[in-house]
Amino acid sequence: EVQLVESGGGLVQAGGSLRLSCAASGFTFDDYAIGWFRQAPGKEREGVSCISSSDGSTYYADSVKGRFTISSDNAKNTVYLQMNSLKPEDTAVYYCAAGGAGSSCLSLGDFGSWGQGTQVTVSS
């Protein structure tokens, strides 16, 4: 079975940093794209950052570009999201998800397996 487990969320002040981890199991990691998505109260889920484990190509939403960095450790089947210079608008539940290697970070339907989410709260 495919399983994704997020960790690393928490409460930080504006300007602080967090590192989220997504540990994957039950599938061949190199054949998938892994994405980070977030959903704030009353808002739609949106793609934040995605990485192709096959070639390492990445995508970042404009709102996080320059502040967030996605990386992968294929040997550990783990993807990380380093979040720096956090803003209150980053407050959301963050989910990791897995899709085929050709998945688009702009198309939530491309991702068929999802983690349980981890809460990130940024105070002003």
PDB file of C-alpha atoms in Angstrom, residues 7-124:
ATOM      1  CA  SER A   7       5.905  15.811   9.884  1.00  0.00           C
ATOM      2  CA  GLY A   8       7.590  19.029  10.969  1.00  0.00           C
ATOM      3  CA  GLY A   9       4.687  21.431  11.254  1.00  0.00           C
ATOM      4  CA  GLY A  10       4.264  23.750  14.186  1.00  0.00           C
ATOM      5  CA  LEU A  11       3.847  27.309  15.396  1.00  0.00           C
ATOM      6  CA  VAL A  12       6.435  29.933  14.464  1.00  0.00           C
ATOM      7  CA  GLN A  13       6.663  33.699  14.414  1.00  0.00           C
ATOM      8  CA  ALA A  14       6.747  35.630  11.167  1.00  0.00           C
ATOM      9  CA  GLY A  15      10.228  35.491   9.696  1.00  0.00           C
ATOM     10  CA  GLY A  16      10.952  32.094  11.192  1.00  0.00           C
ATOM     11  CA  SER A  17      11.654  28.770   9.530  1.00  0.00           C
ATOM     12  CA  LEU A  18      10.322  25.228   9.481  1.00  0.00           C
ATOM     13  CA  ARG A  19      11.293  22.085   7.627  1.00  0.00           C
ATOM     14  CA  LEU A  20       8.548  19.688   6.618  1.00  0.00           C
ATOM     15  CA  SER A  21       9.241  16.049   5.838  1.00  0.00           C
ATOM     16  CA  CYS A  22       7.234  13.588   3.768  1.00  0.00           C
ATOM     17  CA  ALA A  23       8.162   9.953   4.237  1.00  0.00           C
ATOM     18  CA  ALA A  24       6.854   7.681   1.508  1.00  0.00           C
ATOM     19  CA  SER A  25       6.455   3.919   1.367  1.00  0.00           C
ATOM     20  CA  GLY A  26       4.741   1.299  -0.739  1.00  0.00           C
ATOM     21  CA  PHE A  27       5.879   2.438  -4.177  1.00  0.00           C
ATOM     22  CA  THR A  28       8.958   3.026  -6.279  1.00  0.00           C
ATOM     23  CA  PHE A  29       9.968   6.527  -5.308  1.00  0.00           C
ATOM     24  CA  ASP A  30      11.933   7.306  -8.457  1.00  0.00           C
ATOM     25  CA  ASP A  31       8.866   6.795 -10.653  1.00  0.00           C
ATOM     26  CA  TYR A  32       6.765   9.474  -8.945  1.00  0.00           C
ATOM     27  CA  ALA A  33       6.415  13.182  -8.571  1.00  0.00           C
ATOM     28  CA  ILE A  34       5.943  14.425  -5.011  1.00  0.00           C
ATOM     29  CA  GLY A  35       4.063  17.616  -4.301  1.00  0.00           C
ATOM     30  CA  TRP A  36       3.431  19.848  -1.334  1.00  0.00           C
ATOM     31  CA  PHE A  37      -0.014  21.412  -1.170  1.00  0.00           C
ATOM     32  CA  ARG A  38      -1.644  23.608   1.418  1.00  0.00           C
ATOM     33  CA  GLN A  39      -5.144  24.520   2.431  1.00  0.00           C
ATOM     34  CA  ALA A  40      -6.016  27.484   4.604  1.00  0.00           C
ATOM     35  CA  PRO A  41      -9.403  27.797   6.325  1.00  0.00           C
ATOM     36  CA  GLY A  42     -12.090  28.730   3.833  1.00  0.00           C
ATOM     37  CA  LYS A  43      -9.753  28.457   0.861  1.00  0.00           C
ATOM     38  CA  GLU A  44      -9.110  25.921  -1.857  1.00  0.00           C
ATOM     39  CA  ARG A  45      -6.167  23.575  -1.717  1.00  0.00           C
ATOM     40  CA  GLU A  46      -3.256  24.878  -3.760  1.00  0.00           C
ATOM     41  CA  GLY A  47       0.033  23.556  -5.022  1.00  0.00           C
ATOM     42  CA  VAL A  48       3.057  24.965  -3.218  1.00  0.00           C
ATOM     43  CA  SER A  49       6.022  23.038  -4.565  1.00  0.00           C
ATOM     44  CA  CYS A  50       6.596  19.813  -6.471  1.00  0.00           C
ATOM     45  CA  ILE A  51       9.576  17.712  -7.426  1.00  0.00           C
ATOM     46  CA  SER A  52      10.122  14.904  -9.876  1.00  0.00           C
ATOM     47  CA  SER A  53      12.118  12.188  -8.170  1.00  0.00           C
ATOM     48  CA  SER A  54      13.233  10.933 -11.575  1.00  0.00           C
ATOM     49  CA  ASP A  55      15.037  14.029 -12.836  1.00  0.00           C
ATOM     50  CA  GLY A  56      14.895  16.430  -9.891  1.00  0.00           C
ATOM     51  CA  SER A  57      12.947  19.122 -11.722  1.00  0.00           C
ATOM     52  CA  THR A  58      11.032  21.431  -9.403  1.00  0.00           C
ATOM     53  CA  TYR A  59       8.129  23.836  -9.350  1.00  0.00           C
ATOM     54  CA  TYR A  60       7.352  26.633  -6.903  1.00  0.00           C
ATOM     55  CA  ALA A  61       4.265  28.743  -6.566  1.00  0.00           C
ATOM     56  CA  ASP A  62       5.022  32.418  -7.087  1.00  0.00           C
ATOM     57  CA  SER A  63       3.973  33.168  -3.524  1.00  0.00           C
ATOM     58  CA  VAL A  64       6.757  31.011  -2.053  1.00  0.00           C
ATOM     59  CA  LYS A  65       9.487  31.319  -4.666  1.00  0.00           C
ATOM     60  CA  GLY A  66      12.736  32.418  -3.079  1.00  0.00           C
ATOM     61  CA  ARG A  67      11.573  31.444   0.408  1.00  0.00           C
ATOM     62  CA  PHE A  68      10.817  27.711   0.152  1.00  0.00           C
ATOM     63  CA  THR A  69      13.075  24.945  -1.118  1.00  0.00           C
ATOM     64  CA  ILE A  70      12.004  21.411  -1.992  1.00  0.00           C
ATOM     65  CA  SER A  71      14.484  18.547  -1.955  1.00  0.00           C
ATOM     66  CA  SER A  72      14.471  14.768  -1.950  1.00  0.00           C
ATOM     67  CA  ASP A  73      16.492  11.945  -0.491  1.00  0.00           C
ATOM     68  CA  ASN A  74      15.657   9.004  -2.715  1.00  0.00           C
ATOM     69  CA  ALA A  75      17.537   6.525  -0.543  1.00  0.00           C
ATOM     70  CA  LYS A  76      15.243   7.424   2.360  1.00  0.00           C
ATOM     71  CA  ASN A  77      12.112   7.830   0.217  1.00  0.00           C
ATOM     72  CA  THR A  78      11.690  11.240   1.793  1.00  0.00           C
ATOM     73  CA  VAL A  79      10.925  14.696   0.411  1.00  0.00           C
ATOM     74  CA  TYR A  80      11.542  17.879   2.378  1.00  0.00           C
ATOM     75  CA  LEU A  81      10.167  21.375   2.216  1.00  0.00           C
ATOM     76  CA  GLN A  82      12.427  23.965   3.808  1.00  0.00           C
ATOM     77  CA  MET A  83      10.351  27.042   4.584  1.00  0.00           C
ATOM     78  CA  ASN A  84      12.167  30.272   5.407  1.00  0.00           C
ATOM     79  CA  SER A  85      10.976  33.830   5.983  1.00  0.00           C
ATOM     80  CA  LEU A  86       7.540  32.551   6.887  1.00  0.00           C
ATOM     81  CA  LYS A  87       4.580  34.895   6.679  1.00  0.00           C
ATOM     82  CA  PRO A  88       1.163  34.729   8.349  1.00  0.00           C
ATOM     83  CA  GLU A  89      -0.346  34.023   4.923  1.00  0.00           C
ATOM     84  CA  ASP A  90       1.593  30.745   4.898  1.00  0.00           C
ATOM     85  CA  THR A  91      -0.631  29.462   7.697  1.00  0.00           C
ATOM     86  CA  ALA A  92      -2.377  26.315   6.457  1.00  0.00           C
ATOM     87  CA  VAL A  93      -2.514  22.567   6.671  1.00  0.00           C
ATOM     88  CA  TYR A  94       0.273  21.256   4.470  1.00  0.00           C
ATOM     89  CA  TYR A  95      -0.137  17.972   2.622  1.00  0.00           C
ATOM     90  CA  CYS A  96       2.276  15.919   0.610  1.00  0.00           C
ATOM     91  CA  ALA A  97       1.014  13.868  -2.297  1.00  0.00           C
ATOM     92  CA  ALA A  98       2.345  11.450  -4.887  1.00  0.00           C
ATOM     93  CA  GLY A  99       1.528  11.236  -8.558  1.00  0.00           C
ATOM     94  CA  GLY A 100       3.000   9.883 -11.757  1.00  0.00           C
ATOM     95  CA  ALA A 101       6.261  11.311 -12.983  1.00  0.00           C
ATOM     96  CA  GLY A 102       4.412  13.617 -15.370  1.00  0.00           C
ATOM     97  CA  SER A 103       2.137  15.115 -12.711  1.00  0.00           C
ATOM     98  CA  SER A 104       1.610  18.861 -12.741  1.00  0.00           C
ATOM     99  CA  CYS A 105       1.740  20.816  -9.488  1.00  0.00           C
ATOM    100  CA  LEU A 106      -1.124  22.872 -10.891  1.00  0.00           C
ATOM    101  CA  SER A 107      -3.377  19.820 -11.288  1.00  0.00           C
ATOM    102  CA  LEU A 108      -4.436  18.307  -7.977  1.00  0.00           C
ATOM    103  CA  GLY A 109      -6.162  15.477  -9.803  1.00  0.00           C
ATOM    104  CA  ASP A 110      -2.796  14.202 -11.015  1.00  0.00           C
ATOM    105  CA  PHE A 111      -1.963  13.199  -7.445  1.00  0.00           C
ATOM    106  CA  GLY A 112      -3.706  10.068  -6.261  1.00  0.00           C
ATOM    107  CA  SER A 113      -2.078   9.420  -2.885  1.00  0.00           C
ATOM    108  CA  TRP A 114      -2.137  11.915  -0.033  1.00  0.00           C
ATOM    109  CA  GLY A 115      -0.742  12.215   3.453  1.00  0.00           C
ATOM    110  CA  GLN A 116      -2.744  13.213   6.495  1.00  0.00           C
ATOM    111  CA  GLY A 117      -1.464  16.791   6.618  1.00  0.00           C
ATOM    112  CA  THR A 118       0.533  18.789   9.130  1.00  0.00           C
ATOM    113  CA  GLN A 119      -0.478  22.159  10.558  1.00  0.00           C
ATOM    114  CA  VAL A 120       1.738  25.183   9.998  1.00  0.00           C
ATOM    115  CA  THR A 121       0.804  28.329  11.900  1.00  0.00           C
ATOM    116  CA  VAL A 122       2.709  31.596  11.492  1.00  0.00           C
ATOM    117  CA  SER A 123       1.962  34.338  13.987  1.00  0.00           C
ATOM    118  CA  SER A 124       2.323  38.026  13.183  1.00  0.00           C
TER     119      SER A 124
END
